[in-house]
Amino acid sequence: MLENDTLSRILYVDLTKRRIWNEDRPEIFEDTIGGAGAGIKLLQEECPEGADPLGPENPIILTVGPLTGLFPMASKTVAMFKSPHTGNLGESHSGGRSATSIRLSGYGAVVIRGVSESPVFISVHNNQAYIRDASALWGMHSSYTVGRIIRDYEPDAGIRTIIRIGIAGERMISYASVSMETYRHFGRLGLGAVFGSKKLKALVFAGKHSVPVSNRKQYLKVYDSIYQATLDKATKKYRELGTSENVLPLNELGSLPTRNLKQSRFESAHRISGEKFAEDYLGRRVACAHCPVGCIHLAALRQPYKDEPYFYKTSMIPYDYEPIYALGSMLGMPDIPDLLKLLEIVETYGLDCMSTGVILAWATEAYEKGLISERETDGVKLSWGDYRCYIRAVENIIDQPNDFYKALAKGVEYASDIYGGKEFALSYGGNEMPGYHTGPAAHIGFFTGARHSHLDNAGYSVDQKTLIKEKVSPQELARLLIKEEQWRQILSSLVVCYFARGIYTPEIVLDALRLSGFEMSQDELNQIGAKTLFEKNKFKFREGFKPEQMRIPRRILETVSPVGYLDEEYIKETIKYYMEAVMLEPEPAIPNPV
Amino acid sequence: MKRLAVLDNEKCIGCQSCMFACARRTGQGGLAESRIGIRSEGGIEHGFVVIVCRACEQPQCSKVCPTDALVPKKTGGVAYNPDKCIGCQLCVKACPIGAVFWDAEIKKPMICIACGYCVKYCPCSVIAIENIPEEELSEV
């Protein structure tokens, strides 16, 4: 990396001791590039074996990468922590202005240790960091309100990020999210609860440093080729309908999990499709910092007040494919306004909408089957498509009036341990299912992916491109998935958005990295990807990950996918090959001949 | 006179590509030298505002400059002489639009020169270079 680049500077904050300091650690970035690679390295340093995810020993680590602030779409921040939801590796990515603001405030990474005695937020302006009192903000239910207040209280509008939690994080609900710039999230695996456990309400980063390059002329050239591509066909889908474009094709294919995956097609999919959203509700499209794509779609929902004539409120609510799946088809919700009202509550309180939807879907089926009754649900008659009952259930997850809701606040794995219904409890390594029932590769991907996310190795894509046409051996499928997951470690170490994966080819990545002072061969690049994935899994095994004991929910075998009914043995065998291969320590690569 | 015009800020998606482009003119990354600003209009739900020098006929920034580092140009806007600038930031405070940006690294003001480089990078045609004939200047 370049000597005068502040990427190597790490901000350390110890909330217990109320101390703040900087450390210059270029070796971390030289070895890993940054992002996910730097994050797992710092997590291994900071998080002791067997740490309580909600204890002072669990760190919060945020990292960005060398291309942030230099090139378009390198605008993700990676969060690493131990997840209170799965009890294992916690990793979540988010955009907004978080990455550019952290980078341009003069840092490449942030490490937050300890627990504050009283509520605080951390404010960083051009590498000056402060721990500020957040007592007045604590107890606020809405993550929107927290953002609005800090927005007025802190300077540097436009060049800052305001990363905050709602009441779900404060109450340490294990799948509480963290939001920034109102509409982007560290959604999955419960970073919000870790914030809550530290009495940390928010983080503000602001800055507008310059970022050096090794060759100015070449920089402009490489920039222009990447920028042109960001407006080309590779991102068309994200620019136009956004990810919600997936609703109809996945439904057509028979891959849209519906009513807790009792079905893989939703008869009302056309009523909650990306097309329908755009036609009737799309109110504004916005972008993350330094990303001309603007994939963030906001629905404008106008609602009358019941008790006052001619009083309305208009809310802007972000929508994407995953929330439409989790709170829409999964709950049998046929109407966009109902779906949006539920989504708004989930967003306001700061819950992960995907986990919330899957948990509510499980609860509805458990209620339907008589495993639970109104005694457990506190009088809520859970019923597919009824947003009112789901809003009440979400409020109860927040308030936890009884043991049942206390269990729901810990996820579907935990709740089904107590109340039964394991066979239709859709979780993978403790994380609730993403919205793809495309075939075995998707599900194997959820099991084997380091974060148990569909984004880890994109099995859904292998299903649709390959398995739908031909049979592939477990070894070969494992190889395909690992290759993808290793390459995605590079993207998330550069902190390039996965929506730019078609643009940032290995050649472009090497060109861009060279301008940031990272000279390496493609072999070395691939080795860093393999090593990062290896290190993540090493952390997982250290923390007790047992892939052979992972529960395969019966439901995924019972509902047909476009590739046919899934074969349990095939899934198990592929997982076995995957884990064996991923745990082979990668050989050092041959460096570039000088 | 040339100046940067904001055609329709409602179309702005807040990607800040223009800000990065402006800073990149000199061949470096980041935002230190950026002379255009995008921020939300009090929350992203309300959209964005584009902050940039409108090349005033009687620039407030130059009125307060104690060293004549900023002098009004006949054609509108200001000419900046860095050799005279003492970095007092009075110009930053004087501009009600907030269009005098501050480069904290070299401690100097940054004001749009209407070069149009940013225009090429706006994905939504929010901004454009506008040529105003001299005879119409006082009507602007």
XYZ file of C-alpha atoms in Angstrom:
734
model
C 0.000 0.000 0.000
C 1.039 3.624 -0.423
C 2.985 5.123 2.435
C 0.914 8.277 2.807
C -2.424 6.423 2.751
C -4.370 6.612 6.002
C -5.967 3.234 5.243
C -3.515 1.585 7.640
C -4.684 3.705 10.570
C -6.982 1.864 12.959
C -9.187 3.630 15.484
C -9.378 1.800 18.800
C -12.087 2.680 21.294
C -12.273 1.058 24.709
C -15.706 1.845 26.091
C -14.977 0.371 29.540
C -11.890 2.515 30.084
C -13.220 5.386 27.972
C -10.010 5.503 26.010
C -9.455 6.271 22.338
C -6.243 5.821 20.377
C -4.905 5.226 16.874
C -2.561 2.499 15.717
C -0.834 2.426 12.376
C -0.887 -1.169 11.141
C -0.010 -1.371 7.449
C 0.784 -5.106 7.728
C -2.890 -5.911 8.346
C -3.887 -4.352 5.031
C -0.841 -5.536 3.102
C -1.594 -9.130 4.075
C -5.352 -9.045 3.581
C -6.174 -6.010 1.351
C -8.751 -4.776 3.905
C -12.495 -5.319 4.395
C -13.393 -8.910 5.212
C -9.758 -10.051 5.261
C -8.696 -7.351 7.698
C -11.909 -7.861 9.668
C -11.367 -11.554 10.359
C -7.745 -10.914 11.280
C -8.742 -8.256 13.790
C -11.569 -10.430 15.113
C -9.114 -13.252 15.782
C -6.900 -10.795 17.650
C -9.672 -9.244 19.657
C -12.242 -11.942 20.370
C -11.185 -14.573 22.917
C -12.296 -18.173 22.463
C -15.745 -18.812 23.855
C -16.486 -15.094 24.264
C -19.998 -14.139 25.326
C -21.380 -12.324 22.253
C -23.131 -9.858 24.536
C -20.216 -9.517 26.953
C -17.492 -6.849 27.051
C -15.006 -9.254 25.444
C -16.887 -9.321 22.137
C -15.462 -6.591 19.892
C -17.166 -4.647 17.137
C -14.855 -4.356 14.147
C -15.576 -2.226 11.104
C -13.302 -2.245 8.076
C -13.140 -0.611 4.655
C -10.773 -1.145 1.736
C -8.149 0.534 -0.412
C -10.518 1.296 -3.296
C -13.021 3.099 -1.052
C -13.057 6.782 -1.917
C -11.053 6.044 -5.071
C -13.357 4.012 -7.300
C -17.136 3.707 -7.694
C -19.024 0.976 -5.854
C -16.203 0.233 -3.385
C -18.560 1.601 -0.784
C -19.284 -1.227 1.619
C -18.269 -1.446 5.241
C -17.645 -4.891 6.684
C -18.651 -5.497 10.302
C -17.072 -8.429 12.169
C -18.129 -9.615 15.592
C -19.269 -12.733 17.346
C -22.942 -13.160 16.554
C -25.408 -13.281 19.449
C -27.821 -14.948 17.034
C -25.751 -17.969 16.002
C -23.127 -17.857 18.751
C -20.520 -17.932 16.045
C -18.942 -15.749 13.357
C -20.834 -12.520 12.853
C -20.193 -10.710 9.620
C -22.414 -8.186 7.945
C -21.908 -5.689 5.119
C -23.547 -2.323 4.598
C -23.275 0.710 2.372
C -24.849 4.129 2.697
C -22.085 6.617 3.329
C -20.471 4.420 5.957
C -17.437 3.239 4.005
C -16.515 6.525 2.337
C -17.001 8.420 5.607
C -14.837 6.015 7.629
C -12.132 6.049 4.959
C -12.197 9.809 4.425
C -12.216 10.520 8.153
C -8.769 8.990 8.016
C -9.236 5.344 8.968
C -9.163 1.892 7.428
C -10.663 0.100 10.410
C -12.343 0.630 13.751
C -12.139 -1.644 16.793
C -14.593 -1.098 19.631
C -13.922 -2.929 22.887
C -15.576 -3.164 26.284
C -18.897 -1.964 27.627
C -19.846 1.553 28.546
C -21.394 2.172 31.940
C -23.869 4.653 30.492
C -25.283 5.120 26.979
C -22.867 6.706 24.538
C -22.295 7.395 20.903
C -18.951 7.739 19.205
C -18.329 10.701 16.965
C -15.340 10.958 14.629
C -14.621 14.055 12.556
C -11.478 14.106 10.424
C -9.633 11.645 12.686
C -10.653 13.355 15.901
C -12.741 10.879 17.885
C -14.984 11.562 20.858
C -17.130 9.442 23.123
C -20.329 11.430 23.625
C -23.182 11.015 26.087
C -26.237 9.324 24.576
C -28.373 9.189 27.716
C -30.996 11.386 26.073
C -31.196 9.022 23.107
C -31.373 5.787 25.071
C -34.791 4.187 25.173
C -35.836 5.738 21.886
C -37.746 3.122 19.954
C -37.226 4.430 16.467
C -33.910 4.230 14.682
C -35.298 6.979 12.425
C -35.657 9.374 15.351
C -32.146 8.665 16.597
C -30.838 9.494 13.137
C -32.858 12.685 12.901
C -31.612 13.997 16.237
C -27.956 13.226 15.596
C -28.317 14.753 12.138
C -29.151 18.112 13.694
C -26.729 17.802 16.592
C -23.575 16.881 14.680
C -21.857 18.849 11.886
C -20.684 17.741 8.422
C -23.940 16.941 6.637
C -23.269 15.188 3.341
C -19.873 13.770 4.234
C -20.844 11.656 7.210
C -22.484 8.437 8.200
C -24.819 8.009 11.164
C -24.810 4.354 12.172
C -27.412 3.598 14.862
C -29.716 1.134 16.550
C -33.380 1.188 17.450
C -35.068 -0.358 20.471
C -34.459 -3.932 19.235
C -30.710 -3.407 19.575
C -31.038 -1.858 23.025
C -33.093 -4.838 24.153
C -30.485 -7.159 22.688
C -32.850 -9.092 20.464
C -30.417 -11.505 18.869
C -31.319 -10.492 15.313
C -31.397 -6.737 15.872
C -29.951 -4.762 12.984
C -27.934 -1.572 12.758
C -29.022 1.050 10.270
C -27.276 3.953 8.557
C -28.412 6.755 6.281
C -31.896 5.590 7.297
C -32.172 2.927 4.629
C -29.064 0.739 4.696
C -28.300 -1.905 7.295
C -25.935 -4.279 8.886
C -29.005 -6.467 8.781
C -28.079 -9.999 9.637
C -26.621 -11.848 12.613
C -27.463 -9.345 15.325
C -24.842 -6.607 15.313
C -27.572 -4.356 16.765
C -27.677 -6.472 19.915
C -23.893 -6.185 20.276
C -24.253 -2.390 20.049
C -26.975 -2.610 22.691
C -24.839 -4.762 24.991
C -22.145 -2.072 24.889
C -24.663 0.733 25.544
C -23.552 2.083 22.192
C -26.421 3.890 20.484
C -24.645 5.255 17.440
C -21.439 5.926 15.543
C -20.795 9.031 13.478
C -17.908 9.266 11.024
C -17.292 12.360 8.937
C -14.430 13.467 6.790
C -13.167 14.511 3.409
C -9.534 13.542 3.278
C -7.786 12.991 -0.012
C -6.735 9.474 -1.016
C -3.377 9.085 -2.761
C -2.773 7.103 -5.939
C 0.454 5.799 -7.446
C -0.142 7.212 -10.913
C -2.558 10.062 -11.494
C -2.916 9.688 -15.233
C -3.514 5.987 -15.038
C -5.984 6.541 -12.199
C -8.217 8.690 -14.367
C -8.066 6.100 -17.133
C -8.954 3.124 -14.949
C -11.610 5.186 -13.180
C -13.345 6.043 -16.425
C -13.452 2.448 -17.613
C -15.007 1.305 -14.318
C -17.404 4.249 -14.189
C -18.671 3.580 -17.705
C -19.308 -0.042 -16.792
C -21.333 0.927 -13.723
C -23.878 2.538 -16.014
C -23.936 -0.322 -18.472
C -25.914 -3.566 -18.621
C -24.144 -5.176 -15.641
C -26.147 -2.991 -13.263
C -29.286 -2.316 -15.308
C -31.457 -4.529 -13.140
C -30.369 -2.777 -9.936
C -30.878 0.680 -11.438
C -34.335 0.062 -12.796
C -36.675 -2.180 -10.805
C -33.985 -3.009 -8.253
C -33.594 -6.410 -6.605
C -37.380 -6.720 -6.397
C -37.227 -7.538 -10.100
C -36.571 -11.096 -8.851
C -40.045 -11.643 -7.423
C -41.802 -12.705 -10.623
C -39.034 -14.826 -12.216
C -38.382 -16.678 -8.961
C -42.081 -17.248 -8.502
C -42.424 -18.467 -12.063
C -39.561 -20.851 -11.470
C -41.159 -22.175 -8.284
C -38.425 -20.801 -6.028
C -40.240 -18.131 -4.050
C -40.649 -19.469 -0.503
C -44.280 -18.949 0.415
C -46.101 -19.461 3.738
C -43.061 -20.857 5.504
C -42.087 -22.756 2.365
C -45.206 -24.881 2.361
C -45.258 -23.671 -1.218
C -42.617 -22.404 -3.592
C -45.037 -20.285 -5.605
C -47.152 -17.423 -4.283
C -50.503 -17.040 -6.023
C -50.397 -13.275 -5.348
C -46.780 -12.743 -6.435
C -47.921 -10.420 -9.226
C -49.471 -8.162 -6.583
C -46.170 -7.696 -4.709
C -43.814 -7.800 -7.684
C -41.054 -5.321 -8.408
C -43.112 -4.090 -11.345
C -46.158 -3.455 -9.145
C -44.059 -1.706 -6.507
C -42.515 0.563 -9.158
C -45.826 1.364 -10.810
C -47.787 2.220 -7.695
C -45.399 3.041 -4.857
C -41.870 3.896 -5.993
C -41.351 7.360 -4.533
C -37.636 7.898 -4.922
C -34.463 6.143 -5.882
C -31.282 6.846 -3.969
C -27.686 5.678 -3.908
C -24.857 4.855 -1.570
C -21.946 7.285 -1.610
C -19.769 6.968 -4.702
C -22.144 4.610 -6.498
C -23.944 5.883 -9.593
C -26.230 2.832 -9.688
C -28.709 3.983 -7.063
C -30.286 0.618 -6.302
C -32.057 1.829 -3.158
C -35.784 1.950 -3.867
C -38.075 3.851 -1.529
C -41.809 3.277 -1.541
C -44.051 6.208 -0.693
C -46.930 5.015 1.424
C -49.765 7.431 2.161
C -51.875 6.484 5.135
C -54.911 8.315 6.523
C -55.375 8.813 10.247
C -58.472 6.935 11.343
C -59.651 9.425 13.950
C -59.077 12.699 12.073
C -60.503 13.515 8.637
C -58.031 14.868 6.064
C -54.980 13.938 8.114
C -52.409 11.786 6.350
C -48.890 10.684 6.858
C -46.604 9.721 4.006
C -43.780 7.363 4.842
C -40.800 6.484 2.691
C -39.999 2.815 3.175
C -37.086 1.003 1.530
C -37.905 -2.206 -0.298
C -35.854 -4.952 -1.893
C -36.355 -8.550 -2.896
C -35.497 -10.001 0.519
C -37.991 -7.983 2.588
C -40.676 -8.685 -0.025
C -39.932 -12.392 0.353
C -39.584 -12.461 4.148
C -42.500 -10.208 5.078
C -44.487 -10.789 1.888
C -44.679 -14.226 0.320
C -43.391 -15.984 3.445
C -46.325 -14.539 5.391
C -48.822 -14.866 2.543
C -49.168 -11.097 2.302
C -50.914 -10.193 -0.973
C -51.106 -6.398 -0.661
C -48.243 -3.953 -0.906
C -49.615 -1.405 1.616
C -49.970 -4.149 4.254
C -46.493 -5.430 3.560
C -45.089 -1.904 3.787
C -46.808 -1.205 7.095
C -45.217 -4.314 8.584
C -41.854 -3.530 7.023
C -41.974 0.000 8.413
C -42.395 -1.288 11.976
C -39.547 -3.765 11.539
C -37.331 -0.988 10.158
C -38.301 1.482 12.847
C -37.466 -0.840 15.725
C -34.318 -2.088 14.004
C -34.899 -5.807 13.497
C -33.456 -7.900 10.686
C -36.450 -8.171 8.364
C -35.354 -11.526 6.939
C -35.068 -13.288 10.290
C -38.241 -11.582 11.515
C -40.253 -12.837 8.535
C -39.032 -16.410 8.847
C -39.682 -16.430 12.588
C -43.226 -15.104 12.118
C -43.812 -17.671 9.379
C -42.722 -20.480 11.686
C -44.927 -19.111 14.475
C -47.928 -18.946 12.141
C -47.508 -22.546 11.115
C -46.922 -23.646 14.713
C -50.165 -21.845 15.624
C -51.969 -23.434 12.702
C -50.778 -26.877 13.771
C -51.728 -26.281 17.402
C -48.173 -26.423 18.794
C -48.891 -23.042 20.293
C -52.176 -21.355 21.117
C -53.429 -17.911 22.003
C -52.027 -18.493 25.467
C -48.523 -18.348 23.990
C -49.278 -15.648 21.421
C -50.859 -13.415 24.055
C -54.148 -13.391 22.208
C -52.678 -12.722 18.767
C -54.400 -14.865 16.167
C -51.534 -15.461 13.777
C -52.907 -15.814 10.309
C -51.323 -15.720 6.834
C -51.761 -12.391 5.114
C -53.020 -10.497 8.166
C -50.523 -7.667 8.685
C -52.272 -6.484 11.839
C -51.537 -9.699 13.686
C -47.927 -9.572 12.524
C -47.472 -5.993 13.680
C -48.790 -7.024 17.095
C -46.426 -9.980 17.126
C -43.461 -7.732 16.248
C -44.420 -5.362 19.052
C -44.532 -8.338 21.390
C -41.106 -9.502 20.237
C -39.880 -6.062 21.293
C -41.788 -5.959 24.602
C -41.579 -9.683 25.412
C -44.652 -10.005 27.626
C -44.180 -13.775 28.054
C -41.808 -16.713 27.533
C -43.055 -17.360 24.014
C -42.070 -13.915 22.747
C -38.835 -14.093 24.725
C -38.124 -17.230 22.694
C -39.123 -15.568 19.407
C -36.660 -12.793 20.269
C -33.885 -15.391 20.072
C -34.700 -16.789 16.663
C -36.455 -19.740 15.108
C -33.843 -22.323 16.121
C -34.268 -21.427 19.783
C -38.069 -21.120 19.653
C -38.492 -24.477 17.928
C -36.227 -26.125 20.521
C -38.852 -25.222 23.091
C -42.137 -25.386 21.200
C -41.363 -28.012 18.572
C -41.980 -27.640 14.866
C -38.315 -28.280 14.130
C -39.180 -29.823 10.794
C -40.477 -26.506 9.529
C -38.079 -24.198 11.411
C -36.104 -22.733 8.530
C -32.661 -21.904 9.814
C -29.124 -22.762 8.818
C -26.442 -22.793 11.462
C -28.869 -20.687 13.495
C -29.530 -18.073 10.798
C -32.964 -17.824 9.196
C -33.459 -18.712 5.554
C -32.959 -16.279 2.662
C -35.538 -16.162 -0.114
C -34.287 -18.757 -2.539
C -35.678 -22.259 -2.902
C -33.963 -22.690 -6.248
C -32.493 -26.121 -5.630
C -29.873 -27.950 -3.571
C -27.013 -25.523 -4.266
C -28.864 -22.616 -2.646
C -29.513 -24.591 0.533
C -26.014 -26.080 0.610
C -24.774 -22.517 0.249
C -26.789 -21.421 3.301
C -25.287 -24.299 5.298
C -21.687 -23.870 4.216
C -21.395 -20.127 3.676
C -19.287 -18.506 6.356
C -22.201 -16.216 7.278
C -24.951 -18.682 6.338
C -26.089 -16.098 3.824
C -27.240 -16.530 0.241
C -24.601 -13.956 -0.671
C -21.690 -16.066 0.555
C -21.399 -18.357 -2.445
C -24.519 -17.683 -4.514
C -25.730 -21.276 -4.684
C -29.015 -19.953 -6.076
C -27.133 -18.970 -9.200
C -25.568 -22.444 -9.611
C -29.063 -23.944 -9.320
C -30.465 -21.693 -12.014
C -27.517 -21.821 -14.389
C -26.312 -25.393 -13.999
C -28.271 -27.814 -11.828
C -31.534 -27.076 -13.577
C -29.976 -28.512 -16.753
C -27.547 -31.189 -15.593
C -26.532 -33.297 -12.595
C -23.316 -32.343 -10.847
C -21.419 -34.534 -8.397
C -21.196 -33.418 -4.762
C -17.435 -32.883 -5.180
C -17.956 -30.698 -8.233
C -20.739 -28.674 -6.609
C -18.586 -28.138 -3.519
C -15.761 -26.958 -5.768
C -18.009 -24.503 -7.640
C -19.376 -23.021 -4.428
C -15.969 -22.704 -2.771
C -14.502 -21.033 -5.816
C -17.279 -18.442 -5.743
C -17.025 -17.893 -1.996
C -13.255 -17.455 -2.211
C -13.589 -14.876 -4.981
C -16.258 -13.043 -3.018
C -13.725 -12.701 -0.174
C -11.673 -10.562 -2.549
C -14.665 -8.400 -3.402
C -15.574 -7.966 0.243
C -11.948 -7.288 1.191
C -11.890 -4.541 -1.432
C -15.368 -3.723 -0.075
C -16.723 -3.706 -3.596
C -20.490 -4.150 -3.631
C -21.504 -7.574 -4.958
C -23.766 -5.765 -7.434
C -20.515 -4.713 -9.133
C -19.190 -8.265 -9.314
C -19.605 -8.293 -13.089
C -17.533 -5.114 -13.377
C -14.669 -5.854 -11.015
C -13.102 -8.735 -12.924
C -9.725 -10.022 -11.684
C -7.934 -7.876 -14.288
C -9.773 -4.698 -13.266
C -9.213 -5.493 -9.589
C -5.458 -5.852 -10.129
C -5.328 -2.594 -12.129
C -7.259 -0.736 -9.457
C -5.201 -2.219 -6.623
C -1.949 -1.255 -8.351
C -3.042 2.382 -8.249
C -3.497 2.024 -4.530
C 0.012 0.656 -4.169
C -0.889 -3.030 -3.987
C 1.264 -4.859 -6.517
C 0.285 -8.497 -6.827
C -0.273 -11.343 -9.241
C -3.607 -12.983 -9.841
C -2.333 -16.035 -7.936
C -1.581 -13.889 -4.935
C -4.989 -12.284 -5.178
C -6.693 -15.678 -5.278
C -4.569 -16.854 -2.386
C -5.764 -13.932 -0.259
C -9.346 -14.935 -1.062
C -8.739 -18.541 -0.108
C -6.885 -17.520 3.036
C -9.643 -15.161 4.145
C -12.267 -17.869 3.784
C -9.998 -20.335 5.564
C -9.478 -17.915 8.462
C -13.213 -17.319 8.821
C -13.901 -21.012 9.000
C -10.987 -21.498 11.390
C -12.673 -18.985 13.671
C -15.961 -20.848 13.303
C -14.471 -24.218 14.177
C -12.715 -22.663 17.160
C -16.096 -21.406 18.330
C -17.655 -24.855 18.076
C -19.033 -25.010 14.528
C -19.961 -28.615 13.729
C -21.055 -28.837 10.098
C -21.826 -32.558 10.366
C -24.349 -31.808 13.088
C -26.145 -29.087 11.171
C -29.863 -29.691 11.168
C -31.488 -29.998 7.765
C -35.057 -28.721 8.085
C -37.423 -31.383 6.689
C -39.481 -28.723 4.995
C -36.826 -27.980 2.368
C -36.999 -31.635 1.295
C -40.805 -31.729 1.192
C -41.438 -28.743 -1.057
C -40.417 -29.209 -4.639
C -37.793 -26.913 -6.154
C -37.152 -26.196 -9.846
C -34.404 -28.844 -9.663
C -36.903 -31.322 -8.223
C -37.173 -32.667 -4.673
C -33.953 -32.223 -2.738
C -31.966 -35.277 -1.741
C -30.779 -35.199 1.857
C -27.787 -37.442 1.207
C -26.619 -35.273 -1.657
C -26.828 -32.203 0.563
C -24.922 -33.882 3.384
C -22.240 -35.221 1.114
C -21.687 -31.864 -0.585
C -21.436 -30.143 2.793
C -18.821 -32.717 3.838
C -16.697 -32.131 0.716
C -17.101 -28.397 1.070
C -15.932 -28.256 4.650
C -13.002 -30.585 4.002
C -11.805 -28.538 1.064
C -12.334 -25.159 2.676
C -10.283 -26.176 5.709
C -7.160 -27.030 3.705
C -4.762 -24.229 4.528
C -4.013 -22.452 1.240
C -0.438 -22.592 -0.048
C 1.373 -19.259 -0.371
C 1.133 -17.994 -3.939
C 4.000 -17.163 -6.258
C 4.559 -13.411 -6.152
C 4.780 -11.221 -9.227
C 8.160 -11.475 -10.933
C 9.827 -8.088 -10.396
C -20.443 33.720 -18.339
C -20.226 30.066 -17.554
C -21.524 28.533 -14.418
C -22.693 25.209 -13.135
C -26.472 25.017 -13.162
C -28.589 22.672 -11.112
C -31.230 21.553 -13.592
C -33.355 19.409 -11.299
C -32.203 18.430 -7.852
C -35.246 16.132 -7.498
C -33.497 13.765 -9.890
C -30.397 13.609 -7.721
C -29.902 10.141 -6.202
C -27.196 11.347 -3.827
C -24.426 9.194 -5.271
C -21.932 12.025 -4.911
C -20.187 11.024 -8.139
C -19.890 14.762 -8.923
C -18.089 15.444 -5.636
C -15.588 12.678 -6.289
C -15.175 13.828 -9.894
C -14.412 17.366 -8.782
C -11.705 16.187 -6.411
C -10.346 13.826 -9.060
C -9.630 16.634 -11.569
C -6.197 16.936 -10.040
C -5.673 13.198 -10.222
C -6.225 12.244 -6.608
C -8.959 10.367 -4.800
C -11.089 11.278 -1.807
C -12.862 14.597 -1.398
C -10.354 17.106 -0.022
C -10.377 19.324 -3.094
C -14.024 18.933 -3.984
C -15.872 22.146 -4.821
C -19.373 20.766 -5.010
C -21.463 19.265 -2.232
C -24.422 16.902 -2.104
C -26.341 16.410 1.080
C -29.824 15.303 1.957
C -32.564 17.843 2.334
C -32.972 17.041 6.021
C -33.085 13.266 5.657
C -32.704 11.124 2.559
C -36.484 10.624 2.322
C -36.732 14.253 1.219
C -34.128 13.954 -1.520
C -30.950 15.912 -2.000
C -29.603 19.400 -2.439
C -26.715 20.329 -4.696
C -24.438 22.951 -3.241
C -22.218 24.756 -5.699
C -21.027 28.289 -6.487
C -23.642 30.180 -8.505
C -21.135 32.755 -9.668
C -22.832 35.757 -8.036
C -22.543 39.162 -9.596
C -21.673 40.627 -6.212
C -20.048 37.731 -4.428
C -20.388 37.849 -0.668
C -17.224 35.793 -0.305
C -15.108 38.442 -1.988
C -16.678 41.267 0.027
C -15.311 39.814 3.252
C -11.914 38.727 1.957
C -9.388 40.873 3.870
C -6.519 40.307 1.437
C -8.241 40.541 -1.957
C -7.489 36.905 -2.617
C -11.024 36.666 -3.975
C -11.999 39.356 -6.459
C -15.235 39.545 -8.450
C -14.894 38.763 -12.110
C -16.616 41.034 -14.599
C -18.512 38.057 -15.914
C -19.731 36.966 -12.494
C -18.139 34.747 -9.899
C -14.761 35.202 -8.280
C -11.148 34.894 -9.239
C -9.041 33.309 -6.530
C -5.397 34.071 -5.901
C -3.954 31.503 -3.513
C -0.803 33.555 -2.966
C -2.818 36.276 -1.274
C -5.033 33.923 0.750
C -4.248 33.804 4.475
C -6.721 30.961 5.153
C -8.963 32.987 7.501
C -12.131 31.178 6.355
C -14.202 34.380 6.357
C -15.299 33.526 2.807
C -16.512 30.107 3.956
C -18.665 31.735 6.610
C -19.880 34.510 4.334
C -21.370 32.339 1.610
C -25.004 31.694 2.567
C -25.174 28.803 0.134
C -22.210 27.053 1.695
C -20.549 26.905 -1.698
C -17.111 27.935 -0.488
C -15.663 24.584 0.472
C -12.677 24.143 2.694
C -9.721 21.922 1.969
C -8.563 21.069 5.479
C -5.344 19.526 4.165
C -3.949 22.698 2.599
C -6.191 25.062 4.575
C -7.514 26.916 1.547
C -11.001 27.629 0.156
C -12.269 25.640 -2.805
C -14.711 27.343 -5.181
C -16.218 25.989 -8.377
C -14.559 27.284 -11.553
C -17.310 25.937 -13.829
C -14.976 23.600 -15.667
C -17.782 21.098 -16.145
C -15.768 18.001 -15.241
C -18.398 16.855 -12.730
C -21.169 17.087 -15.328
C -19.719 14.115 -17.178
C -20.131 11.947 -14.108
C -23.684 12.770 -13.093
C -25.696 9.652 -13.933
C -29.017 11.503 -13.765
C -28.342 14.754 -15.646
C -28.920 16.856 -12.553
C -26.222 19.396 -13.366
C -25.040 21.124 -16.521
C -22.767 23.942 -17.598
C -24.818 26.953 -18.485
C -23.645 29.817 -20.656
C -25.271 33.115 -19.800
C -24.849 35.948 -22.315
C -23.337 39.014 -20.688
C -26.317 41.254 -21.436
C -28.561 39.010 -19.359
C -26.243 38.879 -16.363
C -28.081 41.327 -14.126
C -31.280 39.368 -14.544
C -29.802 36.224 -13.045
